[in-house]
XYZ file of C-alpha atoms in Angstrom:
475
model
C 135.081 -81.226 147.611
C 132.552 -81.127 144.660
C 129.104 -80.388 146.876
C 126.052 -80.269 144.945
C 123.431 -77.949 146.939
C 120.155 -76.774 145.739
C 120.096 -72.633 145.950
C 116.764 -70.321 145.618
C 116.922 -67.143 143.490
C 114.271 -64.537 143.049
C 115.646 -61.516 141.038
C 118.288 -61.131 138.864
C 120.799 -58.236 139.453
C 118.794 -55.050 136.871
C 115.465 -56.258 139.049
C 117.870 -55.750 142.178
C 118.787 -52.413 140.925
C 115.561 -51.544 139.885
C 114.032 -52.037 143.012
C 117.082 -50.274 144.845
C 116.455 -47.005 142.855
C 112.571 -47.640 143.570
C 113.881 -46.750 147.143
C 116.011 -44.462 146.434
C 113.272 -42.475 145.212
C 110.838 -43.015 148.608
C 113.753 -41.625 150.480
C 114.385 -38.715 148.700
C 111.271 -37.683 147.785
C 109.109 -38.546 150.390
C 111.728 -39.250 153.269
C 110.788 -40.121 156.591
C 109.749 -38.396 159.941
C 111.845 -38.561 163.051
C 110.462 -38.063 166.249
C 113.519 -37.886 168.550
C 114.655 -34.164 168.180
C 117.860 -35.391 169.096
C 118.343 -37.833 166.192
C 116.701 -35.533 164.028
C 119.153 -32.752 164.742
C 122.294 -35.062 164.587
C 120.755 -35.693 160.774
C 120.523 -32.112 160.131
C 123.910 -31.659 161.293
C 125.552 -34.229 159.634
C 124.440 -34.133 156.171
C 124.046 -30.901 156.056
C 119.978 -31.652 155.788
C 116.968 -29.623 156.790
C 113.866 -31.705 157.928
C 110.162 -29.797 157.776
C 107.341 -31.282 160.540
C 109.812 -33.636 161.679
C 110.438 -35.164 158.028
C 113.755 -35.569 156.793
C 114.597 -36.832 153.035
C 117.687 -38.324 152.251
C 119.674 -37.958 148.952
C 121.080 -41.111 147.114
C 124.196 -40.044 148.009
C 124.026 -40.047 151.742
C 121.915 -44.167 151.493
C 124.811 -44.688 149.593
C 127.596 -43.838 152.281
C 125.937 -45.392 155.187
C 125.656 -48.361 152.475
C 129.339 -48.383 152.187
C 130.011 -47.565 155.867
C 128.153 -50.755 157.455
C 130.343 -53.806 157.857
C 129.418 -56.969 155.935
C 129.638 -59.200 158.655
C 129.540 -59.456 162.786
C 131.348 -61.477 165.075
C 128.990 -62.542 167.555
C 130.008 -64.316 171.116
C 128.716 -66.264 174.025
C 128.394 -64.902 177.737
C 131.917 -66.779 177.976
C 133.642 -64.725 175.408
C 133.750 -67.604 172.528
C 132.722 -66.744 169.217
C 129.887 -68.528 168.036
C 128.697 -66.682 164.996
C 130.066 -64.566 161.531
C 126.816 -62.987 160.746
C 126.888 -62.174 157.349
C 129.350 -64.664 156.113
C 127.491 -67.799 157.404
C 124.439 -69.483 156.555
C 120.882 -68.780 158.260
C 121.032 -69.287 161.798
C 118.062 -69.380 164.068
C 116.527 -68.926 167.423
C 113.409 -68.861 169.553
C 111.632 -65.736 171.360
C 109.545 -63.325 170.752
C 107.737 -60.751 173.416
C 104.675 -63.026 174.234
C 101.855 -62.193 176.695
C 100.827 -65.750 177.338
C 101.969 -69.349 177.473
C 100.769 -72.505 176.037
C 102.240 -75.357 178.269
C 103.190 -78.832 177.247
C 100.867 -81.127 178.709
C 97.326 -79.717 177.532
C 98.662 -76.427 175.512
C 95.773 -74.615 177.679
C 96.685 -70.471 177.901
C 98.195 -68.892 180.893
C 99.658 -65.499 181.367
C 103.365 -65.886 180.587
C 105.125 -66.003 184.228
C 108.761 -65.660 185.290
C 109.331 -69.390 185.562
C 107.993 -69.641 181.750
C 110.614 -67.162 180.802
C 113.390 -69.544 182.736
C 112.221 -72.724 181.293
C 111.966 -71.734 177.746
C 115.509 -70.210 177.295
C 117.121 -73.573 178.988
C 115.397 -75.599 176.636
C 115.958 -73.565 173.415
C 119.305 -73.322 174.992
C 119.776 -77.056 175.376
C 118.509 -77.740 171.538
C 121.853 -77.468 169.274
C 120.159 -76.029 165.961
C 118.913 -72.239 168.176
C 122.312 -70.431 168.037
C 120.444 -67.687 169.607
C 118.084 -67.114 172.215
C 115.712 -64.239 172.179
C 113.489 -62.918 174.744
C 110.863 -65.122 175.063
C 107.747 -63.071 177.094
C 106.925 -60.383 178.823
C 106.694 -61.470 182.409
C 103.579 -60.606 183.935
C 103.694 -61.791 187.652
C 105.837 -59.545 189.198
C 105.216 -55.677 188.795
C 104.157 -53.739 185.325
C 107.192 -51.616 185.809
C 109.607 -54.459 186.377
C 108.736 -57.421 183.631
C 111.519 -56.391 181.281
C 114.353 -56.397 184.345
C 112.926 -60.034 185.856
C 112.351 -61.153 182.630
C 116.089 -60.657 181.678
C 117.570 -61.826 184.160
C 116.144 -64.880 183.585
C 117.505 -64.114 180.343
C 120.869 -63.971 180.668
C 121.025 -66.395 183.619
C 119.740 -69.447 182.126
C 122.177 -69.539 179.006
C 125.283 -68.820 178.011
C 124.134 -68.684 174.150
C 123.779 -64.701 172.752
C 121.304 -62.881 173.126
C 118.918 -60.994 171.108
C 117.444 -58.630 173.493
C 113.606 -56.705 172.831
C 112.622 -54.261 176.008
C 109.105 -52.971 175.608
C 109.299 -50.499 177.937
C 111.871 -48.132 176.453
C 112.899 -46.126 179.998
C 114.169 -49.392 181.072
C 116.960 -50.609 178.210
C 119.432 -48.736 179.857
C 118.865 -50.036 183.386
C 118.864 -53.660 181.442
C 121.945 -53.034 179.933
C 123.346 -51.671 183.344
C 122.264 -55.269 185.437
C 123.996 -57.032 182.371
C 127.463 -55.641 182.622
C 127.145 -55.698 186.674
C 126.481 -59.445 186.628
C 128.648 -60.466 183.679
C 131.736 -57.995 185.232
C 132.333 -56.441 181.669
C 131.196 -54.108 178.843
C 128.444 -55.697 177.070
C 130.486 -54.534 173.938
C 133.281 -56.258 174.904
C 132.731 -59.327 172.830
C 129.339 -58.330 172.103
C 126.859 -61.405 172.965
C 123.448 -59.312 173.245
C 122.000 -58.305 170.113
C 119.507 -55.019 170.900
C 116.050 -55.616 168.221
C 114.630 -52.307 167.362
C 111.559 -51.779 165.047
C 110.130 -48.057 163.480
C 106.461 -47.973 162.696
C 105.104 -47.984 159.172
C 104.807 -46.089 157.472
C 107.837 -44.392 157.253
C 108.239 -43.191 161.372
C 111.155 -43.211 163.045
C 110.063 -43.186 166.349
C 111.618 -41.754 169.297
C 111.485 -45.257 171.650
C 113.671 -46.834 168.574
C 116.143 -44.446 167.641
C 117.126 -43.090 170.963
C 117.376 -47.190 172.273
C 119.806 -47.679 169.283
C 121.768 -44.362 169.825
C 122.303 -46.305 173.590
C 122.973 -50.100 172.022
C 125.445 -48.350 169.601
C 127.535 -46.160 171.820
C 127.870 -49.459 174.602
C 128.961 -50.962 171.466
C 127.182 -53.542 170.737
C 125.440 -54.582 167.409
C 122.258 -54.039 166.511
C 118.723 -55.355 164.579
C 116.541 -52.740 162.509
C 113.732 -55.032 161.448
C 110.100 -53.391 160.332
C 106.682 -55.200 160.597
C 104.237 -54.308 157.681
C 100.719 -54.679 157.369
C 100.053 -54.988 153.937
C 97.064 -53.514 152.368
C 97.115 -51.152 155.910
C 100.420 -49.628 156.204
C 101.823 -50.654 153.542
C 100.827 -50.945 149.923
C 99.196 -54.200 149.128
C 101.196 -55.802 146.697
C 104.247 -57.551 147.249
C 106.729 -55.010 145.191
C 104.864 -51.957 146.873
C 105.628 -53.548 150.552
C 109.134 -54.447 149.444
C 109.447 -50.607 148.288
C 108.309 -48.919 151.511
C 109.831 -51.284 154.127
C 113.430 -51.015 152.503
C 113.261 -47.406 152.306
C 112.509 -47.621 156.480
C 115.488 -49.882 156.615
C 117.683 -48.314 154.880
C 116.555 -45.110 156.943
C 117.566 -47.062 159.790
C 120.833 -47.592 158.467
C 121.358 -44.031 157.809
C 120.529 -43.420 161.054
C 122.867 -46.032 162.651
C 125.487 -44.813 160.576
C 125.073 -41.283 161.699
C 125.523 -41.935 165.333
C 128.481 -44.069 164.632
C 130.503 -44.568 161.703
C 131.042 -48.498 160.971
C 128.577 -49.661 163.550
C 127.518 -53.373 163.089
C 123.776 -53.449 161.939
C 121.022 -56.360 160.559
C 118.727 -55.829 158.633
C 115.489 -57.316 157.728
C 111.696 -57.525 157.627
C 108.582 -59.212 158.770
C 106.777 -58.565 155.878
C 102.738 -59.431 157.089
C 99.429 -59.104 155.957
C 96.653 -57.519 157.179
C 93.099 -59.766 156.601
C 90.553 -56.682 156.247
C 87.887 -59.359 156.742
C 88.671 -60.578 160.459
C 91.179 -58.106 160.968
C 94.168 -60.071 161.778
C 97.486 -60.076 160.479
C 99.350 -63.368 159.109
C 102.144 -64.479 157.062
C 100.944 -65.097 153.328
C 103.271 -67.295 150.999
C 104.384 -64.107 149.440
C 105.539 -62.425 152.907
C 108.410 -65.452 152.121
C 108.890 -64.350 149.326
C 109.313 -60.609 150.138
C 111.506 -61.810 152.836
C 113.513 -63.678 150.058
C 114.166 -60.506 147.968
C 114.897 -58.664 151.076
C 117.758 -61.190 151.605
C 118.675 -60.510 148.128
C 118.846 -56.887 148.499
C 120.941 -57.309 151.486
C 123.034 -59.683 149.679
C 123.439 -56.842 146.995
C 124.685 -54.210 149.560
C 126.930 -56.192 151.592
C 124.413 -55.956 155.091
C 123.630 -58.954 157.433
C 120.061 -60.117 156.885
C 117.448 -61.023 159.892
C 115.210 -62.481 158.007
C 111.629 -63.801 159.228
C 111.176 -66.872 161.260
C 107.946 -68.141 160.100
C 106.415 -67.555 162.950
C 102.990 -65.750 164.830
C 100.161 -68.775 162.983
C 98.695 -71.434 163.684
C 97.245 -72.569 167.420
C 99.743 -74.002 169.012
C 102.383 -76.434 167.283
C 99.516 -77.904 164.612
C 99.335 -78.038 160.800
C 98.935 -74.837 160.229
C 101.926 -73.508 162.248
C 104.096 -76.421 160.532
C 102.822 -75.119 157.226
C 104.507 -71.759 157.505
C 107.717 -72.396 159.564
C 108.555 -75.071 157.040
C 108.166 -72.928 153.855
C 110.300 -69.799 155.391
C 112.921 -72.115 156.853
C 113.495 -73.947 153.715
C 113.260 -70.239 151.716
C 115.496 -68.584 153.742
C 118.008 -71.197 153.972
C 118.424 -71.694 150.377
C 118.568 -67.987 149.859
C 120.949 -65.197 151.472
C 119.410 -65.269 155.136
C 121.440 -64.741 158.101
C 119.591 -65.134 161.384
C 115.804 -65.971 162.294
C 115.442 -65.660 165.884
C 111.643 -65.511 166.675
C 110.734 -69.367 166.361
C 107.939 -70.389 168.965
C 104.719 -67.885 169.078
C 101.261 -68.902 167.406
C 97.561 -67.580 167.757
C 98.900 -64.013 165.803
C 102.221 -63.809 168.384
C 100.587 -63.653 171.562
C 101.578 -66.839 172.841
C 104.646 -68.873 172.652
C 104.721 -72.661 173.461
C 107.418 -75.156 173.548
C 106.509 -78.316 171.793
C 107.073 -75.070 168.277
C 110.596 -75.103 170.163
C 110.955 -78.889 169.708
C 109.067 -79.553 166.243
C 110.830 -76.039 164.533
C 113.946 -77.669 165.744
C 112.968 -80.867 163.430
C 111.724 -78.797 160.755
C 115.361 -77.242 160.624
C 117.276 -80.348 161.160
C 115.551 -81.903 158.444
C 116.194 -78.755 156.186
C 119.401 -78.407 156.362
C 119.755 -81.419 155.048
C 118.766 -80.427 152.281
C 120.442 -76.905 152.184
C 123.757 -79.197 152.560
C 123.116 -80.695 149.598
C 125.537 -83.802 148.995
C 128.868 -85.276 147.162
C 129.320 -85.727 143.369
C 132.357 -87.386 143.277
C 133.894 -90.443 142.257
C 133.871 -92.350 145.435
C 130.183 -91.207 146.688
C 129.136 -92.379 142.844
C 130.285 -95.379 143.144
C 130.374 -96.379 139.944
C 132.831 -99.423 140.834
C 130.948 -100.963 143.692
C 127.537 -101.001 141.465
C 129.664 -102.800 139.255
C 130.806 -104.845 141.595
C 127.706 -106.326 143.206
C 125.988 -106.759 139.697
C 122.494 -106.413 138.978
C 119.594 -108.467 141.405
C 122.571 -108.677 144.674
C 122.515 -106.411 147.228
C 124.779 -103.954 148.762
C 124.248 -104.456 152.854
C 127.895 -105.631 152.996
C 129.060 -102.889 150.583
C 131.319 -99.995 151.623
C 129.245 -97.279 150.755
C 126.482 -99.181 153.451
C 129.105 -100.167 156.177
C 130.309 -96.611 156.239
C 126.823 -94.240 155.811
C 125.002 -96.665 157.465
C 124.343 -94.098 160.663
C 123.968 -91.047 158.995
C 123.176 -91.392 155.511
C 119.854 -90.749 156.319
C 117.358 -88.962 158.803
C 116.659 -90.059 161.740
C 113.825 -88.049 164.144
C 114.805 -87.096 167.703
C 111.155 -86.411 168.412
C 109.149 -89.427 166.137
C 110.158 -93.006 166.081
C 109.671 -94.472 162.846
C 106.709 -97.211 163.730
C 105.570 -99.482 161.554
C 101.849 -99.889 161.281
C 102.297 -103.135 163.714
C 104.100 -101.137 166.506
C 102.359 -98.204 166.163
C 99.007 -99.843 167.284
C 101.197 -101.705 169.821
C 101.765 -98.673 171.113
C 98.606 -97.410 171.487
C 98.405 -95.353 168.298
C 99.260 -92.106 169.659
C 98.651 -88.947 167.625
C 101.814 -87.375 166.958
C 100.973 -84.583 168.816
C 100.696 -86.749 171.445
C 104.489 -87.876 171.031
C 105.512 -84.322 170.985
C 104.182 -82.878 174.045
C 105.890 -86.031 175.617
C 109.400 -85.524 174.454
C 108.774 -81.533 175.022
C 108.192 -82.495 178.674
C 111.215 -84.552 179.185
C 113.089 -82.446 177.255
C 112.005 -79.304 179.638
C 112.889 -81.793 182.768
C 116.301 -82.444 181.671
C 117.548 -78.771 180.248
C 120.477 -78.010 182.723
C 120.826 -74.325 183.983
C 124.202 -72.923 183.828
C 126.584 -73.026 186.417
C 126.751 -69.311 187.670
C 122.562 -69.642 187.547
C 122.029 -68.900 191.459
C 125.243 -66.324 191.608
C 123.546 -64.286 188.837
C 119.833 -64.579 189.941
C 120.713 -63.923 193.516
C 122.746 -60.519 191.674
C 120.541 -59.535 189.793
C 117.803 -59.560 192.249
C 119.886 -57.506 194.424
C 120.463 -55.057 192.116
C 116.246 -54.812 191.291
C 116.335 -54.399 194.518
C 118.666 -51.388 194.859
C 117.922 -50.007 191.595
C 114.298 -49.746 192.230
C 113.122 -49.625 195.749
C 110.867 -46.955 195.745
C 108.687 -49.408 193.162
C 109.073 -52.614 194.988
């Protein structure tokens, strides 16, 4: 098989080491503070360390066993028990989610405050598209109690798809109690076959907070795998330029991984970034062509140590699906494919990550199926050459009836689920819609048709009896 493929490379292996030893430095010479006192003396205890106001610094020598300790890649499975992914072996995979407050529908993309029923219908139809390999939590439900979104919101989770999960809980007293209603309606250890993937994030610059590291010291003994991604600011808390922002959020990462290391010795951990800027002139955050490109050398770095890369998604701009959204999602899906990412799972949000909409679910899902087409690359060989048929047919003949037509015919080139490919002539005939037009139509049928899974009503009838049980003295 002699594949050509087109690959993206940022630094070469001294500016990799360089910028390893830049981190190096940050973590043992200005460290980082932990706030859970457990954590912090389970540090202490292990390396033989002594923290001062809650900040610990690490030696090279300790980043460099927890380097060493982490396994290069993780099996991941579906709710059935079928592996689906080799994270860290495999190219960038991708899925939708992230914790929005509201919800842009598909007919007028007007706001609403994200309800349970948006939480059900966006992980079937991210569920139903065959490029998401992952389905995140998509909202935080807001019409049933405060106290309750995260345990309504997944159990629509886990009961509309049998895909994995990657799980974020904003309240942190209730991960456990998710965790608990997941192995009582699947009827197993969730780290049996892992298929939920815990997301944890510390809080630049340089914190460890307790909400983080005490939810990982949970996900980890359960035995399940688990994300450590950060979220910069840059020019607020981080340094503004790209190698400063690369510096500092490593060094929290790689924290992170000394921490997950500590609790357990070979526990399966991703790593990555969402590496954003902070406008000081309208004060909003937003993903700048080099937050790509920091993402990119964070893949590289990863590469370099052997640790599974989440990488960003391209998501949070934009007002809905529109130019500007398309903008970024195609520049970091076509980055991070030809580089060393493993997973993006936060496709779908706009307006700065408050809202999520589906017709992002069902352009994103073009945007990738067109990319990897060109992350594929394509044959250089003597057959797909043919060398003999262009002989053959001559020069000023055509080659409709040739074999490199009659067999390529359907899929040597792309063809749009979402877009038909009008002419001028039928496009009027069809009433010249706008192509936004097209894709809030085919988002709406698409939504109609998403099947649930079978055990749907056994697990929502479950897990609303074990709410129920679990938390009477709220409801």
């Amino acid at each position: 098989m002699n594949n050509v493929r087109p690959r993206l490379t940022m630094m070469s292996e001294a500016q990799i080491k360089e910028s390893h030893q830049n981190v190096l430095k940050v973590l043992s010479g200005t460290g980082v503070r932990v706030d859970s006192p457990a954590i912090l003396q389970l540090l202490e205890w292990k390396w033989g360390l002594k923290s001062q106001d809650r900040i610990i610094k690490f030696p090279p020598e300790v980043v460099e066993e927890a380097i060493q300790s982490a396994p290069e890649t993780i099996n991941i499975y579906d709710r059935r028990g079928e592996r689906k992914l080799k994270l860290g072996e495999d190219r960038l995979r991708f899925g939708v989610g992230v914790t929005a407050l509201f919800y842009q529908n598909p007919v007028d993309e007007t706001l609403d405050v994200f309800k349970r029923e948006n939480f059900r219908d966006l992980v079937r139809l991210g569920s139903s598209l065959k490029h998401y390999d992952v389905i995140s939590t998509v909202g935080i439900v807001r019409d049933v109690k405060e106290e309750l979104g995260d345990m309504y919101g997944s159990l629509e989770h886990i009961a509309n798809t049998t895909k994995p999960l990657v799980l974020l809980v904003s309240d942190e007293d209730r991960f456990p109690d998710v965790l608990d209603m997941f192995e009582h309606l699947h009827g197993k250890e969730v780290g049996d076959k892992p298929f939920v993937i815990p997301y944890f994030n510390p809080v630049s610059p340089l914190v460890m907070n307790a909400g983080t590291v005490d939810k990982m010291k949970v996900a980890i003994e359960r035995g399940l795998p688990i994300i450590f991604s950060n979220y910069s600011m840059a020019g607020a808390s981080t340094p503004l330029t790209p190698a400063g922002t690369l510096t500092l959020l490593m060094a929290e990462l790689l924290a992170g991984l000394v921490i997950s290391q500590t609790i357990k010795r070979g526990a399966p951990i991703l790593l990555g970034m969402l590496p954003v800027y902070f406008d000081m002139r309208t004060m909003l955050n937003f993903y700048d062509p080099q937050s790509i490109l920091i993402s990119v050398a964070c893949s590289e770095m990863m590469k370099y140590y052997g640790i599974p890369h989440c990488s960003t998604s391209g998501s949070g701009t934009g007002w809905g699906m529109d130019l500007i959204a398309a903008d970024t999602y195609w520049m970091n899906t076509l980055a991070l494919l030809l580089s060393n990412g493993h997973l993006a799972p936060f496709i779908g949000d706009s307006l700065g990550s408050k809202s999520i909409s589906p017709t992002t679910f069902v352009h994103c899902h073009e945007i990738i199926d067109q990319a990897l087409r060109l992350h594929n690359g394509f044959q250089l060989d003597d057959v797909n050459s043919a060398v003999d048929e262009i002989f053959k047919v001559g020069p000023g003949k055509s080659f409709l009836n040739q074999p490199s037509t009659l067999k390529n015919y359907k899929s040597g080139y792309y063809v749009s689920g979402v877009y038909p490919r009008y002419s001028m002539e039928k496009w009027i005939d069809a009433g010249a819609p706008p192509a936004r037009q097209v894709l809030r139509q085919k988002t709406q049928d698409l939504m109609a048709s998403a099947p649930a899974p079978d055990e749907y009503d056994e697990f929502i009838a479950k897990g609303e009896e074990f709410i129920r049980s679990k938390f009477h003295d709220i409801l």
